[in-house]
Amino acid sequence: MSETILIQPLTETAFAPFGEVLETSGDPDRIINQGLCGRWHDRARLDILDGQAGISLFRSETRALPYSLDMVERHPLGSQAFLPMSHDPFLVIVAPDEGGRPGRPLAFRTHAGQGINIARNTWHGVLTPLHAPGLFAVIDRIGEGANLEEHWFPTPYTVRDA
């Protein structure tokens, strides 16, 4: 029998152990471009080992709820930032590390205008858009070397709304 994970809203506090929430909450840090643009400055830690940061575009198939989570992955050599190119929410799944294996996953739903930066070596689910077009700008490590570790759960989790 599958264990259930209830989706919670994505907040800076709840997501802090896994990375940063990228959003324009509060007042901007700086006003630029002749006073016409607010800048929320330096909102994520790009953590890249032995490579360089690059920007790629991902288009992912949309997923439906309830969602069956059978695998998580992590990237030991670099963080990954996911910035949706639409105002649609998406599902973010992360898990704490417990001795080199993922612990019990947590699921978050973003709201319009939020992106995330997943910290280097953090267990996370695959890109999971809930609405088309599922198009994202992704800032992550580009370089040689093994930067992907996968963990398959013996019994998938069921992720659903609270």
Phi, psi and omega in degrees: 000138183281139172278148182257138173245124179270136181285135175240160178295148178280118175233157180302317182294312183294327184270348186309322179293348187246350182151209183238147170269131180255112181202170182252048178279151181073187180282149177296155178288329183215152171249127185231183176053058177058035177080009185257001185217129173269140179241121172266102197273135168052061188272353182216150176265107173281118186241098187240127174253136170048058179175202179220159176283140177222160177246123177238162174248133179242137169238115186247147173299143177284156180240156179246155175261147355293150184250136179265116181261108181249351185208144169232162181221167173211161184235102186290346185252003179184150174286167177222124176254132180244117181240108182295143179260023171216173180264027181267143176291157174220165183266135178239123179240129179224163178215141175291154176275131177234089178066037179091001178233155179287140171276198181295124182292157172240146179237135179233146172249127176286168168242169184310132177090001179260141168234180180220156168236114180272125182298150177307137175070022179264130176294134180206156174285171178287166178304125189228075176288145179260351181219147174290147018267356180066035184257129184224145164268132182236127178251115181207184184286134173243124180166173179284164174108164182279106182240027179217126173232130180248148173229123178260127179283138179299324175234122180298152172271153172254122180257125182213168177296148178291000000 
